[in-house]
Coordinates of C-alpha atoms (C1' of nucleotides) in Angstrom, one line a residue:
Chain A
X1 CA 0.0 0.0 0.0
X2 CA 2.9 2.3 0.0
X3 CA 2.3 3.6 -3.2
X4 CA 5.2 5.8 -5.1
X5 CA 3.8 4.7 -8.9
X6 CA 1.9 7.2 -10.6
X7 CA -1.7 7.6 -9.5
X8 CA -3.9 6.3 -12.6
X9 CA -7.7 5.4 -11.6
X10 CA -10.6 4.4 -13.5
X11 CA -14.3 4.7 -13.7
X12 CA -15.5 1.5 -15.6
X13 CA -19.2 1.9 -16.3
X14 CA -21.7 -0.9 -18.7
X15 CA -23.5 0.9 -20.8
X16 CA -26.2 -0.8 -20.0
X17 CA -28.5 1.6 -18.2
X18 CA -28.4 4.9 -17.2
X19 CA -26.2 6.3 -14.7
X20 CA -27.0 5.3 -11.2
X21 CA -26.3 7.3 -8.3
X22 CA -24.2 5.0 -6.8
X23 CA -22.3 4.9 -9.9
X24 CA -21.8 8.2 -10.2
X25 CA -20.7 8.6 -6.3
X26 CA -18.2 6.3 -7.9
X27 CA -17.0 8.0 -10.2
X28 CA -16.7 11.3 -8.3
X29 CA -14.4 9.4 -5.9
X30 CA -11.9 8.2 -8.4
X31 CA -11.6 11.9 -10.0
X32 CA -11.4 13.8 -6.8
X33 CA -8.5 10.9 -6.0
X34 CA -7.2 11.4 -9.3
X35 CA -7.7 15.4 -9.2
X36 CA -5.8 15.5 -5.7
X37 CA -2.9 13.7 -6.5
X38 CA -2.3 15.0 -10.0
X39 CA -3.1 11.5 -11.2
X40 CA -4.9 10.6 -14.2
X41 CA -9.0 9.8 -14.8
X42 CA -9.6 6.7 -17.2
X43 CA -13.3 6.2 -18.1
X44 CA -13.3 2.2 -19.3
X45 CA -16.5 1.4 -20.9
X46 CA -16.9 -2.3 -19.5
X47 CA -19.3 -3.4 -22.7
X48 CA -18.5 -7.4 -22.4
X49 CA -22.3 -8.5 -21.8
X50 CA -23.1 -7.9 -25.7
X51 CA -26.8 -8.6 -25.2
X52 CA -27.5 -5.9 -22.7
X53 CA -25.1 -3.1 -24.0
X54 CA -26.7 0.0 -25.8
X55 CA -25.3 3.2 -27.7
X56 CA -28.3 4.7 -25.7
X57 CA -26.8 4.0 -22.1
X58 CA -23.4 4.7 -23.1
X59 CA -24.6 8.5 -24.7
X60 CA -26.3 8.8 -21.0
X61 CA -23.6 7.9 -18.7
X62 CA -21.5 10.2 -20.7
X63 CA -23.5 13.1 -20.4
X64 CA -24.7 12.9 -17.2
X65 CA -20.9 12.9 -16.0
X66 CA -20.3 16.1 -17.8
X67 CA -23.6 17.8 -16.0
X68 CA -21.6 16.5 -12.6
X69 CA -18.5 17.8 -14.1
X70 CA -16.7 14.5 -14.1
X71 CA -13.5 15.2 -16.9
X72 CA -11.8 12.4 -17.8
X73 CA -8.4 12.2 -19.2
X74 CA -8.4 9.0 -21.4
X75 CA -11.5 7.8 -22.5
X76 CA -14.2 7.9 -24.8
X77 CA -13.8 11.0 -27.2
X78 CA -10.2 12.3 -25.5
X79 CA -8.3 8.9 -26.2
X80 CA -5.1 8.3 -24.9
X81 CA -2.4 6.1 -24.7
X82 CA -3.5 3.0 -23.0
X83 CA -6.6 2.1 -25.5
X84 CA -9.2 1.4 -27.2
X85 CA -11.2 2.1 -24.1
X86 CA -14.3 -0.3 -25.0
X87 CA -13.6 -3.7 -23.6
X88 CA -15.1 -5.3 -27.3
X89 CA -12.1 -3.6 -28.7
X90 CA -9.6 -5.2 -26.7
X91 CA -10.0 -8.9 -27.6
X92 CA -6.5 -9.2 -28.9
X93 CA -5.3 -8.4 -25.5
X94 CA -7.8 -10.7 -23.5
X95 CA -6.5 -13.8 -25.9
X96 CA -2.8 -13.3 -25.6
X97 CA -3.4 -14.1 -21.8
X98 CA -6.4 -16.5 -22.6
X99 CA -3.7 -18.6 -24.6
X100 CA -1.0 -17.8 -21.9
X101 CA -3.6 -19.4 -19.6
X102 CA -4.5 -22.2 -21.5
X103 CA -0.7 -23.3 -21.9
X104 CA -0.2 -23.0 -18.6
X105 CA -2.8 -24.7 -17.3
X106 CA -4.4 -22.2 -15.2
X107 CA -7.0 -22.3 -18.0
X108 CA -9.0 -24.9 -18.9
X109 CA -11.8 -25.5 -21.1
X110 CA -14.5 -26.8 -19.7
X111 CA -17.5 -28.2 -22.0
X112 CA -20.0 -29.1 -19.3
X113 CA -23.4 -27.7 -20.4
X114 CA -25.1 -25.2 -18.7
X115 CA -28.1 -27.6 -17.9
X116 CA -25.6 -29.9 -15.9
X117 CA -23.7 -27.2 -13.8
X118 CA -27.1 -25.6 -13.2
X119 CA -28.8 -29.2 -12.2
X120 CA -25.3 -29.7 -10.2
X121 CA -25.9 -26.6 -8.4
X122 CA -29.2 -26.9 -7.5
X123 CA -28.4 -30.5 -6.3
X124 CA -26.0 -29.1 -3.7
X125 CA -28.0 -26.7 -2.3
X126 CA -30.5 -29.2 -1.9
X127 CA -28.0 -30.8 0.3
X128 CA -27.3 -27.7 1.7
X129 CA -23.6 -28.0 0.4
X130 CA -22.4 -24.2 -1.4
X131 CA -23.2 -24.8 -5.0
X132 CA -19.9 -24.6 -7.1
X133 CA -18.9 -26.6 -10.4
X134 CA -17.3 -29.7 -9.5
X135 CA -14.2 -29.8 -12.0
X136 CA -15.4 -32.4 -13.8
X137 CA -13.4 -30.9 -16.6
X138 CA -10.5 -30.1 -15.2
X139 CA -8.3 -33.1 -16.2
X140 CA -9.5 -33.6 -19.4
X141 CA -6.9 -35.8 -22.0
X142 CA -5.3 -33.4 -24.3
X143 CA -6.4 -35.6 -26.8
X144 CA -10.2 -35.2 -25.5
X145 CA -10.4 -31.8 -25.4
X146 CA -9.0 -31.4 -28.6
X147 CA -11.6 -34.2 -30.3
X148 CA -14.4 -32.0 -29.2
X149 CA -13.1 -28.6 -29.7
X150 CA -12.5 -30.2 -33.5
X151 CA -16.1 -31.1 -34.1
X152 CA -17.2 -28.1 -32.4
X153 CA -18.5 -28.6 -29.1
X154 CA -20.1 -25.4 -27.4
X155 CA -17.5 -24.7 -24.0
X156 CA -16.2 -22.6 -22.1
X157 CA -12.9 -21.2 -20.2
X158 CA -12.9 -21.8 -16.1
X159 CA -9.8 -20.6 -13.9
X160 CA -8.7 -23.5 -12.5
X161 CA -8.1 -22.1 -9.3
X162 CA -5.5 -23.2 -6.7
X163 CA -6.2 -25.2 -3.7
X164 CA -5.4 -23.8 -1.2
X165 CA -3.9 -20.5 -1.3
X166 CA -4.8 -17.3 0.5
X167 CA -6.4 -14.3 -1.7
X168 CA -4.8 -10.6 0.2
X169 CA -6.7 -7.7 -0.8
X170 CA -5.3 -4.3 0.6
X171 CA -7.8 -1.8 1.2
X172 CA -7.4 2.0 1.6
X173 CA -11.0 1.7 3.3
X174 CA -10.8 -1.9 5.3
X175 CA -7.2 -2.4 5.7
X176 CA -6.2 -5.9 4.5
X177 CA -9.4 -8.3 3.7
X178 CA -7.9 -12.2 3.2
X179 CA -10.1 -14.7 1.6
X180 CA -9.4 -18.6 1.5
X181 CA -8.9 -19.8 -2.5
X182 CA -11.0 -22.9 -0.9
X183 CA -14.3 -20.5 -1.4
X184 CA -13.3 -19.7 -5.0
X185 CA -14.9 -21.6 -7.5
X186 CA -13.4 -22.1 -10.8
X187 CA -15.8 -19.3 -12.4
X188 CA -15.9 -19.0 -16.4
X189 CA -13.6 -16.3 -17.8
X190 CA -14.9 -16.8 -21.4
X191 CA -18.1 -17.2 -22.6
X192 CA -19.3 -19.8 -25.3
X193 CA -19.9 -17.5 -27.4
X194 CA -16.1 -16.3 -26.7
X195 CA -17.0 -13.2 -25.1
X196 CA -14.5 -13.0 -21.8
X197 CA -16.4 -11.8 -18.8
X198 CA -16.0 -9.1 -16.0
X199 CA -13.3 -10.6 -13.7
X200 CA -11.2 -11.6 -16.5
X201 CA -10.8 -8.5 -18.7
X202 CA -10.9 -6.0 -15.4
X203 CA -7.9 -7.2 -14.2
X204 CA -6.3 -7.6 -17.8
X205 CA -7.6 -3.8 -18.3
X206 CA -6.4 -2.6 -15.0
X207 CA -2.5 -4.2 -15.4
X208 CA -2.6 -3.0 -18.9
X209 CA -3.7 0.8 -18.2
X210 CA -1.5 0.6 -15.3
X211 CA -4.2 1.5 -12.7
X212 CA -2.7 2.2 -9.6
X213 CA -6.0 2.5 -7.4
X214 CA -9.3 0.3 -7.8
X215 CA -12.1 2.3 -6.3
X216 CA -15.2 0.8 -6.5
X217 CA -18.2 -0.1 -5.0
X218 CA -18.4 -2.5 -2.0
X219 CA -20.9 -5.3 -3.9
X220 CA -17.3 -6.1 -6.1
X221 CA -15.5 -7.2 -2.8
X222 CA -16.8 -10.4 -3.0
X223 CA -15.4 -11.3 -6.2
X224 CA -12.0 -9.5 -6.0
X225 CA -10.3 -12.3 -4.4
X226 CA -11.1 -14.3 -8.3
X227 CA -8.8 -11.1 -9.2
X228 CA -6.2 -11.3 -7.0
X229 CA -5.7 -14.8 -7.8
X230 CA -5.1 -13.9 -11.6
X231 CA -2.8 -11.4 -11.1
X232 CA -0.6 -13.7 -9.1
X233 CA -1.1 -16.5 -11.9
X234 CA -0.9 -13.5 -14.8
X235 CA 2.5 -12.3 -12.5
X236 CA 1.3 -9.2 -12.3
X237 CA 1.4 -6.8 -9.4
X238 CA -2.3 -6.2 -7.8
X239 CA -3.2 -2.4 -7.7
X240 CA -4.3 -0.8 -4.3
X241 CA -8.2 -1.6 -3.5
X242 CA -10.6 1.1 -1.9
X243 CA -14.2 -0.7 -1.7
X244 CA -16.6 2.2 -0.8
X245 CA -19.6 1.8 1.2
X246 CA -22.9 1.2 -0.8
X247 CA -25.4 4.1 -0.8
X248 CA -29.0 2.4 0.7
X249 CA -32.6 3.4 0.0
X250 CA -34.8 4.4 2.6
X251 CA -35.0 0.4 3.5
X252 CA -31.4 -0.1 4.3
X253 CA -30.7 -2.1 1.4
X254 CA -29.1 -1.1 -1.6
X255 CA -30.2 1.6 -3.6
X256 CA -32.6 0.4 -6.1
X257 CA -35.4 1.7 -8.0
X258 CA -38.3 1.1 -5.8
X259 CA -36.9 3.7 -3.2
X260 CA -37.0 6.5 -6.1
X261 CA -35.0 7.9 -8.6
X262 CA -31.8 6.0 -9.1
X263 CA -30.3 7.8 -12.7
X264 CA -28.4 10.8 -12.2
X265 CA -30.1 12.0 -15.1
X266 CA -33.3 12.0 -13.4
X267 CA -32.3 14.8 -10.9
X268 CA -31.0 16.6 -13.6
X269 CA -34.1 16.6 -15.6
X270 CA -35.6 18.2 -12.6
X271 CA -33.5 20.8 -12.2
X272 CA -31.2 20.1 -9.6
X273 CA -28.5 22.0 -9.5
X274 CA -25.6 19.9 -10.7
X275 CA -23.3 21.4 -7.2
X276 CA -25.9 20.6 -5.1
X277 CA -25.8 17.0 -6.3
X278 CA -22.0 16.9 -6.1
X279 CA -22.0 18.3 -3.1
X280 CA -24.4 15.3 -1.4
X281 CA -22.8 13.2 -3.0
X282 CA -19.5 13.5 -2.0
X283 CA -21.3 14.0 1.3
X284 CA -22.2 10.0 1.5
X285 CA -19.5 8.0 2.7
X286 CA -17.3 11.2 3.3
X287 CA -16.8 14.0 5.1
X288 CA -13.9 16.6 4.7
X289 CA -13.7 17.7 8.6
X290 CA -16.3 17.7 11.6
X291 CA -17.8 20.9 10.4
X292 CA -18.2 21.2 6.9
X293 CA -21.1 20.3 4.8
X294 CA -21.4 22.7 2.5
X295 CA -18.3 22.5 -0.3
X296 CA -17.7 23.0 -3.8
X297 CA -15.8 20.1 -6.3
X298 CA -12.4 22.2 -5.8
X299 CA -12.9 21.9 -2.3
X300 CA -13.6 18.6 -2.1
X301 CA -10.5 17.8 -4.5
X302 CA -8.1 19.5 -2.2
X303 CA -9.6 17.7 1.0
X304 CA -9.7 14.5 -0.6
X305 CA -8.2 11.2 1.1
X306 CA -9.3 7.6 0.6
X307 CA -8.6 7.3 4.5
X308 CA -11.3 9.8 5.1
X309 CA -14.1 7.7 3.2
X310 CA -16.3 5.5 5.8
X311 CA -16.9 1.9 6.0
X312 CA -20.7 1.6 6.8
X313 CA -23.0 2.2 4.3
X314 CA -25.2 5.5 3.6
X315 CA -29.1 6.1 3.5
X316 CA -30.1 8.3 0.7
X317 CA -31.3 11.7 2.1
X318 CA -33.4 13.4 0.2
X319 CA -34.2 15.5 2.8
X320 CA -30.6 16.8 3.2
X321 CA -30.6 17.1 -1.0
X322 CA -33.3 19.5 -0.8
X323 CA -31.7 21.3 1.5
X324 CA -28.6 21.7 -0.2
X325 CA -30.0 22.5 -3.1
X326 CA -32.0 25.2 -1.8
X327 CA -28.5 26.7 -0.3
X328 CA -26.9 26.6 -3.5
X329 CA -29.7 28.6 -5.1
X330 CA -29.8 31.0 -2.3
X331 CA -26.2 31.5 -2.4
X332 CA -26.0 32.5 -6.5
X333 CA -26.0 35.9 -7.7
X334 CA -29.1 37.4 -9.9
X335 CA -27.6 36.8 -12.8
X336 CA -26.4 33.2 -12.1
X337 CA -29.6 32.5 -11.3
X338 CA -31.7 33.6 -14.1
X339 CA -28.9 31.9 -16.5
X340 CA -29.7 28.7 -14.6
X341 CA -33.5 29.1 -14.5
X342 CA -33.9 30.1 -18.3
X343 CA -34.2 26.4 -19.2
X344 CA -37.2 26.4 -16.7
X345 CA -39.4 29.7 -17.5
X346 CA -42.2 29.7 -19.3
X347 CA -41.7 30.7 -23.4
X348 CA -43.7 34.0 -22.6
X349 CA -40.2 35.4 -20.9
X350 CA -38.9 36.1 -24.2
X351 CA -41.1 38.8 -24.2
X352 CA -39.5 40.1 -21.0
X353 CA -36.5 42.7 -20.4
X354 CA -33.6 42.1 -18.6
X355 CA -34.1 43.9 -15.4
X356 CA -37.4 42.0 -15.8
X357 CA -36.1 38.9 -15.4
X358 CA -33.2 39.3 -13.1
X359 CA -36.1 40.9 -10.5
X360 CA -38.2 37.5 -11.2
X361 CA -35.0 35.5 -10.4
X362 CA -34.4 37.5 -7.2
X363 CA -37.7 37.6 -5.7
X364 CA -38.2 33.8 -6.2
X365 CA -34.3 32.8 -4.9
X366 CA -34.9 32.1 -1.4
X367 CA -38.5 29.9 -2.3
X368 CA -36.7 27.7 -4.9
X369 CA -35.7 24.3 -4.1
X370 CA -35.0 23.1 -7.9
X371 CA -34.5 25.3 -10.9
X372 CA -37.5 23.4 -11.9
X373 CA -39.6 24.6 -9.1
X374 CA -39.7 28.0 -10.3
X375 CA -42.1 27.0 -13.9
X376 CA -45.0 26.1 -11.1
X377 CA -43.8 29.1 -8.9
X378 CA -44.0 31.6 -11.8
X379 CA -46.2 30.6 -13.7
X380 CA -49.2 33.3 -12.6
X381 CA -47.1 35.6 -14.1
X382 CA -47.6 34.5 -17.6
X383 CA -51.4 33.4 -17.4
X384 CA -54.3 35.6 -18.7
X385 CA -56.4 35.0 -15.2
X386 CA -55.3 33.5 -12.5
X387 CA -57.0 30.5 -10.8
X388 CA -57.3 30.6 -7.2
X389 CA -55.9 27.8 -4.9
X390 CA -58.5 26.4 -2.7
X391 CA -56.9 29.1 0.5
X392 CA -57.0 31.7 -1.9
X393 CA -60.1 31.6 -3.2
X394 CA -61.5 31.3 0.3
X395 CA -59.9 34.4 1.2
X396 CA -61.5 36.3 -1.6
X397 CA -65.1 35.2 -0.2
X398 CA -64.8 36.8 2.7
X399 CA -66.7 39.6 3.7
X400 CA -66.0 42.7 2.4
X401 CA -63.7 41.7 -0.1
X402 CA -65.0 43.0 -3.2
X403 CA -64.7 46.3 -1.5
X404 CA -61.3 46.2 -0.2
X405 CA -60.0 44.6 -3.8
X406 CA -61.7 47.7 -5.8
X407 CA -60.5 50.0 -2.9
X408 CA -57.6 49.0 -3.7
X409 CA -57.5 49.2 -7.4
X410 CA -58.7 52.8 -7.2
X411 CA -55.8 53.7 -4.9
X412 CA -53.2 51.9 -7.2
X413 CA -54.8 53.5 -10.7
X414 CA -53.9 56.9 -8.9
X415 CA -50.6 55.9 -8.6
X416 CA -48.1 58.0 -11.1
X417 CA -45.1 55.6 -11.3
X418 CA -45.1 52.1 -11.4
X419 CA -44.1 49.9 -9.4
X420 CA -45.9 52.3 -6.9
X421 CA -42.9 53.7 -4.5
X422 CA -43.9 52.8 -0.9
X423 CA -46.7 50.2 -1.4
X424 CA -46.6 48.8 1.8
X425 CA -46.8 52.2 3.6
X426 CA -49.7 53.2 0.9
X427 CA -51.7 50.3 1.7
X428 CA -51.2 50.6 5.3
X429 CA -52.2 54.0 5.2
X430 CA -55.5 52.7 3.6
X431 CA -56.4 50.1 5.3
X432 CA -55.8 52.7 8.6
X433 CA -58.6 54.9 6.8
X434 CA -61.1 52.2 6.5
X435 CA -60.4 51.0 9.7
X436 CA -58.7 47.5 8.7
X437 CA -56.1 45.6 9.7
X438 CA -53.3 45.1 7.5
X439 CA -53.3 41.4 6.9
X440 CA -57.3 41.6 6.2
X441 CA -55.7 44.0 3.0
X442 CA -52.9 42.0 2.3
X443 CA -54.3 38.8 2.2
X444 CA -57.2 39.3 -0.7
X445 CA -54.8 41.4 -2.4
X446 CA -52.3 38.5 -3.1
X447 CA -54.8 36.2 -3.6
X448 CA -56.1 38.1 -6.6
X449 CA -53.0 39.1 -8.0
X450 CA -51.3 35.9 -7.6
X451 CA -54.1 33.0 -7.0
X452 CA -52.6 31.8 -3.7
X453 CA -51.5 33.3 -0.4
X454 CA -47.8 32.4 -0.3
X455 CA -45.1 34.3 -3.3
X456 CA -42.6 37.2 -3.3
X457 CA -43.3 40.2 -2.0
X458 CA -46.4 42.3 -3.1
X459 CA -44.2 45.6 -4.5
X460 CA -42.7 42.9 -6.3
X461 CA -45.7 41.2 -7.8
X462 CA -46.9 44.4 -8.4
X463 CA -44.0 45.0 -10.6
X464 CA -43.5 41.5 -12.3
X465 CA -47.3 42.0 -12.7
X466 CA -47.2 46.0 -14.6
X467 CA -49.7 48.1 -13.8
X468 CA -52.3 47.2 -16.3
X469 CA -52.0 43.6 -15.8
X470 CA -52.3 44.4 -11.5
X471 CA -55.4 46.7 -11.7
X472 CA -57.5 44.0 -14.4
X473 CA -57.0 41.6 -11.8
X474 CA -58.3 43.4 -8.7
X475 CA -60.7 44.4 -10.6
X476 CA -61.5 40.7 -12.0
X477 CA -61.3 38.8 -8.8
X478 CA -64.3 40.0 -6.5
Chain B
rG1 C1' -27.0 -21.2 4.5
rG2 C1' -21.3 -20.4 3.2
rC3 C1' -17.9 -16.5 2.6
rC4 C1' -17.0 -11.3 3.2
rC5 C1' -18.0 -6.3 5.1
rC6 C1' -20.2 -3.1 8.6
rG7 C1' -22.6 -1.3 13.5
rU8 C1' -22.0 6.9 17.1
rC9 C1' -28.5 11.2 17.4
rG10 C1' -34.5 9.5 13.0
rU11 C1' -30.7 10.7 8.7
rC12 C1' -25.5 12.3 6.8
rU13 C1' -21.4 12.4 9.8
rA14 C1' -16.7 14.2 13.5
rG15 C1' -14.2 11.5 17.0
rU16 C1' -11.7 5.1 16.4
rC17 C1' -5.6 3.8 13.4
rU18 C1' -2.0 7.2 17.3
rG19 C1' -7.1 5.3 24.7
rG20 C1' -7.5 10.7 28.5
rC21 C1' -8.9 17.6 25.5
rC22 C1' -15.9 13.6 24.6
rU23 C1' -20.3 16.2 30.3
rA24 C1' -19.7 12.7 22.4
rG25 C1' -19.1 18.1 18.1
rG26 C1' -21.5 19.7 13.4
rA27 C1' -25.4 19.4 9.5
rC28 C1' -30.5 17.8 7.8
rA29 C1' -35.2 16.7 9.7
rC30 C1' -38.3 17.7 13.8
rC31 C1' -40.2 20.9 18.1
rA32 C1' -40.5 25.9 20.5
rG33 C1' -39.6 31.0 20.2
rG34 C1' -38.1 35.7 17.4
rU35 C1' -37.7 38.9 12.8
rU36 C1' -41.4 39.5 8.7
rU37 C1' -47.5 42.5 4.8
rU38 C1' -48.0 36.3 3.0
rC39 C1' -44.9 32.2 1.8
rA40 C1' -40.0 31.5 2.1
rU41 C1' -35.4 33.1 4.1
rC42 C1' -32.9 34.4 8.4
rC43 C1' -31.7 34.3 14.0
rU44 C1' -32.1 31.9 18.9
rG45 C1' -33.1 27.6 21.8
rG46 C1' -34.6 22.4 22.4
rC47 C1' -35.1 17.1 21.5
rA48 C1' -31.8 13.2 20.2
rA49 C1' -26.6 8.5 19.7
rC50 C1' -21.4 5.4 21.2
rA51 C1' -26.1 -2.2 19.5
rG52 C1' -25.4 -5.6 24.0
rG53 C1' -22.1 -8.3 27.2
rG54 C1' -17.5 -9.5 28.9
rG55 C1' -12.4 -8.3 29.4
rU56 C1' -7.4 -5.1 29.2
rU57 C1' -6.2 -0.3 31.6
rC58 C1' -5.5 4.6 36.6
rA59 C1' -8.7 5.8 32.2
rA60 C1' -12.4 2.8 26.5
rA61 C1' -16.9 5.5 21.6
rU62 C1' -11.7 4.4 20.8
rC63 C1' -7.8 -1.9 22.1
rC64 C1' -9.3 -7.6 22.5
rC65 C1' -13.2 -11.5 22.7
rC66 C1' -18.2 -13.1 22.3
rU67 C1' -23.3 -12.2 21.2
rC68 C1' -26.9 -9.7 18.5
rG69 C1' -28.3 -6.8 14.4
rG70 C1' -27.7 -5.0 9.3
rG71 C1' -25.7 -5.3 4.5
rG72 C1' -23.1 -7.5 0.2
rU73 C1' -22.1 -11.7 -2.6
rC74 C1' -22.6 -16.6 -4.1
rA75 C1' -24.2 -15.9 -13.0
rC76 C1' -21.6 -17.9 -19.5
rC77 C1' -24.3 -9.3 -15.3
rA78 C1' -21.0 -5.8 -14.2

RNA sequence: GGCCCCGUCGUCUAGUCUGGCCUAGGACACCAGGUUUUCAUCCUGGCAACAGGGGUUCAAAUCCCCUCGGGGUCACCA
């Protein structure tokens, strides 16, 4: 674990689905590792399982790391020296080592039909025995194998793993976890159809990229002792491991869909700030001192340590995500703001001026959750009439209303400039003169100008609004 | 079930390696006040945890053992 080579990590995705949160929690680890140190990003598109794999997924996964911000330096449309990057486009380098294997007999074909392992299998477990294939191939005749491999018998690749050797793996996170080669069975490394799987080309990708540091999630750690025992038979050095913590749904159990959205691409679609989701992200399974909880990607880069990454897994807090979010929006300028809301606002804005808008994106700021929020939040600003809420509309029933409301329009048509200077003290004034409480002014007001009783400020409305627009619907509402 | 990993407030976590500064800190949520023309923001305060049991030690959240609990994984998926 004392590590002087270069730091090179990787982010290997299937493109077989969007990206999940875990995933990309993932993949923010390995760059802030990589960012920190100076070390280099590979993105490894891990696209072995041929039936599943889709240009679709792979388009996704991409773009939803650039909304995170997630640069890599070799990958997928940068290159690099260590390539291709697509596991189908490596087969030359996964045979070289298949035939290595197979001459040195830590390969070995095995032609055993799926039907028998799987019978075999379930025949064990009906014992209550741990179901594992039985080598029944593993000392085939030369002359055998070679008779059926002629004539074309379907088959497949097993490791023939050792008997009884101890499988190290050291972990920045766990510290060393050992594993007995007795509870390893000999799993296939190529497909019948020829196709290598996972454990095989991983660890033939990783010692060929020269990946110094494996950082993954924790569901691998029960298959990297198969890895560690090919490096040693490859005699190849194993990189460093870091196993982080799972992220859990609201069950305890591993994030899945049932407990809600599980593809990055899903919060962005809401409009989530992409920070916001960085920042909780990096906030599950690590923490940069005992205070801070609020940080930015450069931030979190420059604190960065595997050491400082937990080793109990983390409940999905939506709660905590709102929050953030909320606090990133609330701490953006006008102008930020409105850039980052434009996506969001109603096509009528186009309409709108500049100072307009930035007011619009000031007065909402500190109500917004999600850029997304503010399309509902706004959107009586762009309607002919408004429709009362249920609270609103029982506001503007009460007694006395239709008085106060056309009270209130005469007052505001006298009004020379617009928005009117000092509406608050005007309508206080007022509502002094008729004898009425503030609030019982207030209330109806905003529930005819704006169809609920909750919103920006009224001089605000009033100015979003224009005077026209203001005085038609005081007059409209009674 | 086998193997492996994990176990501090409801949640995210600091503290654990390198025992004492921990009467266990922060944040979210929640509750109660305050500011405020509404909502929201903001401010103040409160509630709330070392899974349990044994050791070791002058001293244990921190070290050791056991129990219990949770999770992951047991594919020709990754």
């Amino acid at each position: 674990m004392t590590e002087n080579r270069p730091v090179r990590v990787r982010f290997a995705p299937s493109p077989t689905g969007k990206l999940h949160i875990g995933g990309a929690r993932t993949a923010l680890f390995n760059w802030a590792f990589a960012r920190r140190h100076g070390g280099v990003f590979i993105l490894r598109i891990e696209d072995t399982d041929t039936e599943r794999n889709s240009q679709e997924s792979l388009d996704s996964i991409l773009s939803a790391m650039r909304w995170l911000g997630l640069d890599w330096d070799e990958g997928p449309g940068v290159g690099g020296d260590f390539g291709p990057y697509a596991q189908s486009e490596r087969m030359p380098l996964y045979d070289a080592a298949i035939q290595k294997g197979l001459t040195e007999g830590w390969l070995y074909r095995c032609f055993c039909t799926p039907e028998r392992v799987n019978a075999l299998k379930e025949e064990q477990r009906n014992r209550k025995e741990n179901p594992r294939y039985d080598r029944a191939c593993l000392g085939l005749p030369d002359a055998e194998c070679a008779k059926r491999l002629e004539v074309g018998e379907p088959h497949v690749i097993r490791f023939a793993v050792p008997d009884s050797e101890t499988a190290e793996i050291q972990d920045h996170i766990r510290g060393q976890v050992t594993v007995q080669s007795v509870e390893v069975e000999d799993w296939v490394v190529v497909r019948s159809n020829g196709m290598p799987t996972y454990n095989f080309c991983c660890v033939i990708d990783d010692a060929q990229m020269q990946i110094s540091h494996v950082v993954r999630g924790e569901e691998h750690l029960a298959n990297t002792p198969k890895q560690v025992l090919l490096y040693r038979a490859l005699g190849l050095p194993q990189p460093d491991y870091a196993h982080v913590p799972l992220i859990l749904g609201q069950d305890g159990k591993k994030l899945s869909k049932r407990t809600g959205d599980t593809a990055l691409q899903d919060y962005r679609d809401k409009g989530y700030p992409a920070e916001a989701m960085l920042n909780f992200l990096g906030l599950l399974g690590f923490s940069i001192d005992d205070e801070t909880t609020v940080f930015s990607a450069d931030e979190m880069v420059a604190a960065f340590d595997l050491k400082r990454i937990n080793k109990s897994g983390a409940i999905f807090d939506t709660d905590k995500l709102h929050w953030l979010c909320g606090d990133t929006i609330r701490r953006m300028t006008d102008t930020d703001l409105l850039e980052r809301l434009r996506p969001w606002l109603n096509t009528a804005v186009c309409d709108k001026d500049g100072g307009w808008l930035l007011q619009l994106a000031a007065c909402f700021r500190e109500r917004l959750t999600l850029f997304g929020d503010v399309s509902e939040m706004s959107a009586h600003l762009f309607c002919e009439c408004v429709e009362p809420d249920e609270k609103a509309a029982k506001a503007l029933s009460a007694d006395g209303v239709a008085d106060t409301l056309s009270g209130v329009a005469d007052l505001l048509a006298g009004v020379e400039s617009w928005p009117p200077p000092e509406f608050f003290a005007l309508v206080k004034g007022w509502a002094a003169e008729h004898e009425l409480g503030v609030g019982k002014v207030m209330k109806p007001v905003r529930a005819a100008l704006t169809g609920s009783l909750g919103g920006p400020e009224l001089g605000d409305v009033l100015a979003l609004l224009g005077k026209d627009c203001s005085l038609a619907r005081l007059r409209q509402a009674r």
